[in-house]
């Protein structure tokens, strides 16, 4: 019996002889074909940034956002299939509303992340469905302070100080590990996030991209909002300069 996928990759509910679920691994490949998304958890908040590849010059700038607001204090970024990302973000909003209705308080980032992880994992159990082709970074500031989580297509949900998913995740992780995240402010993190996204995109020069960024923290009164356009332009300018010096 071989375990190269032959016959064992037709259903998410079938294990190969060596214990692998190929449909989940294929979902991870869909994530790797997508633009990079990163999250930075710093001393006073969280910054999310996405390398949104532009597949056509006819697309309206700012359309098809990959960063979504889940609750006033929580944001979500995805890498992978765009439609799956919208489905997960809608589910996350429902979970946040459910927690608010049941417990009469704001949902914590951990609670929503764990519920999303269970939702994603349920789609790896049945032959009638397929796993979500996205990895999700969810971050926010709640009563426990800044939090950042990744939810994988398998349903695994883990907390991070710095997170990266998508095509350039390995290089992005290397750059994140060089930073002293616990000492950075959100404003400094915006600059670093822009630099990292431009650096990882340099390996994919043939495609145009938009830099999409949002932040939550003391600068925003703990609300999840897009990074102001003037700060975003400044971050992009510094990122391009850093890239030229790097080369």
Tab-separated table of C-alpha atoms in Angstrom:
chain	number	residue	atom	x	y	z
A	1	UNK	CA	0.000	0.000	0.000
A	2	UNK	CA	1.413	3.362	-0.984
A	3	UNK	CA	0.753	6.665	0.748
A	4	UNK	CA	1.575	9.129	-2.004
A	5	UNK	CA	-2.060	10.188	-2.212
A	6	UNK	CA	-3.349	7.529	-4.630
A	7	UNK	CA	-6.872	6.715	-3.544
A	8	UNK	CA	-6.436	8.360	-0.147
A	9	UNK	CA	-6.900	11.943	-1.300
A	10	UNK	CA	-10.482	11.684	-2.544
A	11	UNK	CA	-12.085	12.528	0.791
A	12	UNK	CA	-11.255	14.597	3.862
A	13	UNK	CA	-12.559	11.728	6.004
A	14	UNK	CA	-9.983	9.164	4.771
A	15	UNK	CA	-6.587	8.637	6.385
A	16	UNK	CA	-3.608	7.334	4.440
A	17	UNK	CA	-1.787	4.325	5.947
A	18	UNK	CA	0.785	6.653	7.556
A	19	UNK	CA	-1.912	8.807	9.191
A	20	UNK	CA	-2.076	11.754	6.811
A	21	UNK	CA	-5.188	13.531	5.520
A	22	UNK	CA	-4.228	14.655	2.034
A	23	UNK	CA	-7.187	16.991	1.581
A	24	UNK	CA	-5.885	19.077	4.505
A	25	UNK	CA	-2.392	19.113	2.999
A	26	UNK	CA	-3.838	20.253	-0.335
A	27	UNK	CA	-5.653	23.060	1.492
A	28	UNK	CA	-2.277	24.152	2.886
A	29	UNK	CA	-0.966	24.269	-0.708
A	30	UNK	CA	-3.815	26.651	-1.608
A	31	UNK	CA	-2.612	28.922	1.207
A	32	UNK	CA	0.968	28.795	-0.088
A	33	UNK	CA	-0.195	30.020	-3.519
A	34	UNK	CA	-1.614	33.181	-1.950
A	35	UNK	CA	-0.040	36.509	-1.030
A	36	UNK	CA	1.630	36.758	2.379
A	37	UNK	CA	-0.224	37.904	5.502
A	38	UNK	CA	1.524	38.796	8.761
A	39	UNK	CA	0.546	39.838	12.268
A	40	UNK	CA	2.658	41.528	14.946
A	41	UNK	CA	1.663	41.497	18.608
A	42	UNK	CA	3.530	44.369	20.286
A	43	UNK	CA	3.523	46.060	23.685
A	44	UNK	CA	0.481	48.274	23.082
A	45	UNK	CA	-1.496	46.476	20.392
A	46	UNK	CA	-1.592	44.389	17.218
A	47	UNK	CA	-0.764	45.205	13.583
A	48	UNK	CA	-2.039	43.157	10.614
A	49	UNK	CA	-0.582	43.451	7.109
A	50	UNK	CA	-1.379	41.662	3.841
A	51	UNK	CA	0.368	41.460	0.470
A	52	UNK	CA	-2.765	41.534	-1.700
A	53	UNK	CA	-1.742	40.407	-5.192
A	54	UNK	CA	-3.479	42.338	-7.979
A	55	UNK	CA	-4.429	39.875	-10.722
A	56	UNK	CA	-5.895	42.455	-13.113
A	57	UNK	CA	-5.311	46.141	-13.835
A	58	UNK	CA	-9.088	46.500	-14.131
A	59	UNK	CA	-9.680	45.820	-10.429
A	60	UNK	CA	-10.783	48.779	-8.315
A	61	UNK	CA	-8.045	49.695	-5.766
A	62	UNK	CA	-9.111	48.768	-2.249
A	63	UNK	CA	-11.642	46.165	-3.401
A	64	UNK	CA	-11.596	42.513	-2.298
A	65	UNK	CA	-10.121	43.252	1.109
A	66	UNK	CA	-8.241	40.466	2.868
A	67	UNK	CA	-8.417	42.163	6.278
A	68	UNK	CA	-11.836	42.134	7.940
A	69	UNK	CA	-13.228	43.625	11.159
A	70	UNK	CA	-14.769	40.919	13.366
A	71	UNK	CA	-15.727	43.017	16.379
A	72	UNK	CA	-14.852	46.586	17.309
A	73	UNK	CA	-11.649	45.347	18.983
A	74	UNK	CA	-10.766	42.364	16.769
A	75	UNK	CA	-9.406	42.093	13.208
A	76	UNK	CA	-8.773	39.139	10.926
A	77	UNK	CA	-6.430	38.622	7.958
A	78	UNK	CA	-6.452	35.615	5.625
A	79	UNK	CA	-4.164	33.988	3.080
A	80	UNK	CA	-5.631	31.530	0.584
A	81	UNK	CA	-8.967	31.393	-1.240
A	82	UNK	CA	-10.698	34.771	-0.945
A	83	UNK	CA	-14.246	33.366	-0.786
A	84	UNK	CA	-13.264	30.989	2.033
A	85	UNK	CA	-11.834	33.967	3.891
A	86	UNK	CA	-15.159	35.783	3.660
A	87	UNK	CA	-16.973	32.697	4.950
A	88	UNK	CA	-14.638	32.408	7.956
A	89	UNK	CA	-14.904	36.127	8.756
A	90	UNK	CA	-18.720	35.944	8.686
A	91	UNK	CA	-18.581	32.945	11.021
A	92	UNK	CA	-16.223	34.852	13.333
A	93	UNK	CA	-18.681	37.783	13.496
A	94	UNK	CA	-21.487	35.364	14.365
A	95	UNK	CA	-19.372	33.828	17.141
A	96	UNK	CA	-18.557	37.275	18.516
A	97	UNK	CA	-22.226	38.248	18.514
A	98	UNK	CA	-23.127	34.927	20.184
A	99	UNK	CA	-20.609	35.485	22.999
A	100	UNK	CA	-21.816	39.079	23.483
A	101	UNK	CA	-25.442	37.905	23.620
A	102	UNK	CA	-24.785	34.983	25.978
A	103	UNK	CA	-22.255	36.482	28.403
A	104	UNK	CA	-23.071	40.213	28.008
A	105	UNK	CA	-19.433	41.150	27.474
A	106	UNK	CA	-16.960	41.587	24.648
A	107	UNK	CA	-15.617	38.349	23.189
A	108	UNK	CA	-11.927	37.681	23.834
A	109	UNK	CA	-9.636	36.987	20.887
A	110	UNK	CA	-8.862	33.562	22.369
A	111	UNK	CA	-12.537	32.578	22.608
A	112	UNK	CA	-13.310	33.501	18.989
A	113	UNK	CA	-10.082	31.853	17.763
A	114	UNK	CA	-10.887	28.588	19.522
A	115	UNK	CA	-14.433	28.566	18.143
A	116	UNK	CA	-13.142	29.251	14.621
A	117	UNK	CA	-10.599	26.450	15.059
A	118	UNK	CA	-13.385	24.006	15.971
A	119	UNK	CA	-15.427	25.225	12.978
A	120	UNK	CA	-12.475	24.689	10.589
A	121	UNK	CA	-11.734	21.275	12.122
A	122	UNK	CA	-15.332	20.134	11.538
A	123	UNK	CA	-14.702	20.556	7.794
A	124	UNK	CA	-11.945	17.913	7.964
A	125	UNK	CA	-14.308	15.195	9.258
A	126	UNK	CA	-16.811	14.545	6.477
A	127	UNK	CA	-16.553	13.341	2.892
A	128	UNK	CA	-19.360	15.713	1.844
A	129	UNK	CA	-17.313	18.866	2.537
A	130	UNK	CA	-13.768	20.104	1.902
A	131	UNK	CA	-11.359	21.832	4.308
A	132	UNK	CA	-11.146	25.630	4.106
A	133	UNK	CA	-8.326	26.680	1.787
A	134	UNK	CA	-7.138	29.493	4.056
A	135	UNK	CA	-4.927	30.188	7.033
A	136	UNK	CA	-6.328	32.902	9.284
A	137	UNK	CA	-4.506	35.416	11.480
A	138	UNK	CA	-6.805	36.892	14.115
A	139	UNK	CA	-5.672	39.639	16.464
A	140	UNK	CA	-7.072	42.185	18.859
A	141	UNK	CA	-6.918	43.875	22.234
A	142	UNK	CA	-9.297	42.610	24.932
A	143	UNK	CA	-9.403	42.454	28.747
A	144	UNK	CA	-6.284	40.223	28.626
A	145	UNK	CA	-4.300	42.714	26.531
A	146	UNK	CA	-3.043	42.241	22.943
A	147	UNK	CA	-3.547	38.741	21.483
A	148	UNK	CA	-2.649	37.098	18.170
A	149	UNK	CA	-3.652	33.645	16.871
A	150	UNK	CA	-3.305	31.576	13.701
A	151	UNK	CA	-5.994	29.102	12.607
A	152	UNK	CA	-4.770	26.526	10.092
A	153	UNK	CA	-6.950	24.568	7.585
A	154	UNK	CA	-6.624	21.549	9.904
A	155	UNK	CA	-8.342	23.503	12.701
A	156	UNK	CA	-5.158	23.944	14.747
A	157	UNK	CA	-5.332	27.208	16.710
A	158	UNK	CA	-2.124	28.581	18.246
A	159	UNK	CA	-1.153	31.881	19.875
A	160	UNK	CA	1.813	33.857	18.542
A	161	UNK	CA	3.881	36.977	19.203
A	162	UNK	CA	4.500	37.296	15.452
A	163	UNK	CA	2.646	35.335	12.769
A	164	UNK	CA	3.071	34.803	9.021
A	165	UNK	CA	1.081	32.770	6.490
A	166	UNK	CA	1.052	32.529	2.693
A	167	UNK	CA	3.682	32.281	-0.025
A	168	UNK	CA	6.443	34.262	1.726
A	169	UNK	CA	5.853	32.977	5.255
A	170	UNK	CA	9.342	31.492	5.774
A	171	UNK	CA	11.188	34.729	4.972
A	172	UNK	CA	8.597	36.740	6.919
A	173	UNK	CA	9.033	34.488	9.980
A	174	UNK	CA	12.813	34.926	9.779
A	175	UNK	CA	12.390	38.722	9.749
A	176	UNK	CA	9.833	38.641	12.583
A	177	UNK	CA	12.197	36.592	14.753
A	178	UNK	CA	14.804	39.371	14.448
A	179	UNK	CA	12.459	41.926	16.035
A	180	UNK	CA	12.004	42.575	19.745
A	181	UNK	CA	8.230	42.614	19.426
A	182	UNK	CA	7.550	43.133	23.143
A	183	UNK	CA	9.441	46.460	22.984
A	184	UNK	CA	7.847	47.878	19.804
A	185	UNK	CA	4.951	50.340	19.691
A	186	UNK	CA	2.151	49.876	17.162
A	187	UNK	CA	3.466	52.828	15.131
A	188	UNK	CA	6.917	51.217	14.935
A	189	UNK	CA	5.286	47.864	14.123
A	190	UNK	CA	3.500	49.443	11.138
A	191	UNK	CA	6.894	50.427	9.685
A	192	UNK	CA	8.350	46.958	10.293
A	193	UNK	CA	5.293	45.194	8.861
A	194	UNK	CA	5.464	47.254	5.658
A	195	UNK	CA	9.191	46.525	5.326
A	196	UNK	CA	8.622	42.774	5.724
A	197	UNK	CA	5.763	42.658	3.189
A	198	UNK	CA	7.843	44.541	0.593
A	199	UNK	CA	10.806	42.244	1.289
A	200	UNK	CA	8.831	39.016	0.795
A	201	UNK	CA	7.127	40.413	-2.325
A	202	UNK	CA	10.538	41.030	-3.887
A	203	UNK	CA	10.659	37.284	-4.664
A	204	UNK	CA	7.405	37.625	-6.631
A	205	UNK	CA	8.223	40.754	-8.622
A	206	UNK	CA	6.235	39.848	-11.726
A	207	UNK	CA	2.901	40.520	-9.957
A	208	UNK	CA	1.633	43.884	-8.745
A	209	UNK	CA	0.339	44.096	-5.189
A	210	UNK	CA	-1.450	46.369	-2.744
A	211	UNK	CA	-0.267	46.707	0.833
A	212	UNK	CA	-3.258	46.375	3.131
A	213	UNK	CA	-2.753	47.209	6.820
A	214	UNK	CA	-4.810	47.666	9.973
A	215	UNK	CA	-4.040	48.152	13.656
A	216	UNK	CA	-5.604	47.870	17.103
A	217	UNK	CA	-4.102	49.442	20.212
A	218	UNK	CA	-3.531	52.570	22.252
A	219	UNK	CA	-3.220	54.675	19.064
A	220	UNK	CA	-6.779	53.710	18.052
A	221	UNK	CA	-8.450	53.570	21.489
A	222	UNK	CA	-8.364	49.753	21.130
A	223	UNK	CA	-10.527	49.804	18.001
A	224	UNK	CA	-9.673	47.810	14.863
A	225	UNK	CA	-9.275	50.352	12.049
A	226	UNK	CA	-7.225	50.666	8.833
A	227	UNK	CA	-3.854	52.349	9.209
A	228	UNK	CA	-4.272	56.067	8.254
A	229	UNK	CA	-3.334	56.791	4.644
A	230	UNK	CA	-0.560	59.258	5.533
A	231	UNK	CA	1.112	56.755	7.888
A	232	UNK	CA	0.658	53.983	5.322
A	233	UNK	CA	2.358	56.080	2.629
A	234	UNK	CA	5.222	56.881	5.007
A	235	UNK	CA	5.605	53.166	5.853
A	236	UNK	CA	5.612	52.225	2.148
A	237	UNK	CA	8.231	54.885	1.344
A	238	UNK	CA	10.512	53.650	4.141
A	239	UNK	CA	9.947	50.033	3.071
A	240	UNK	CA	10.990	50.800	-0.520
A	241	UNK	CA	14.093	52.652	0.707
A	242	UNK	CA	15.013	49.747	3.009
A	243	UNK	CA	14.569	47.316	0.089
A	244	UNK	CA	16.932	49.350	-2.115
A	245	UNK	CA	19.535	49.425	0.653
A	246	UNK	CA	19.041	45.677	1.251
A	247	UNK	CA	19.813	44.955	-2.390
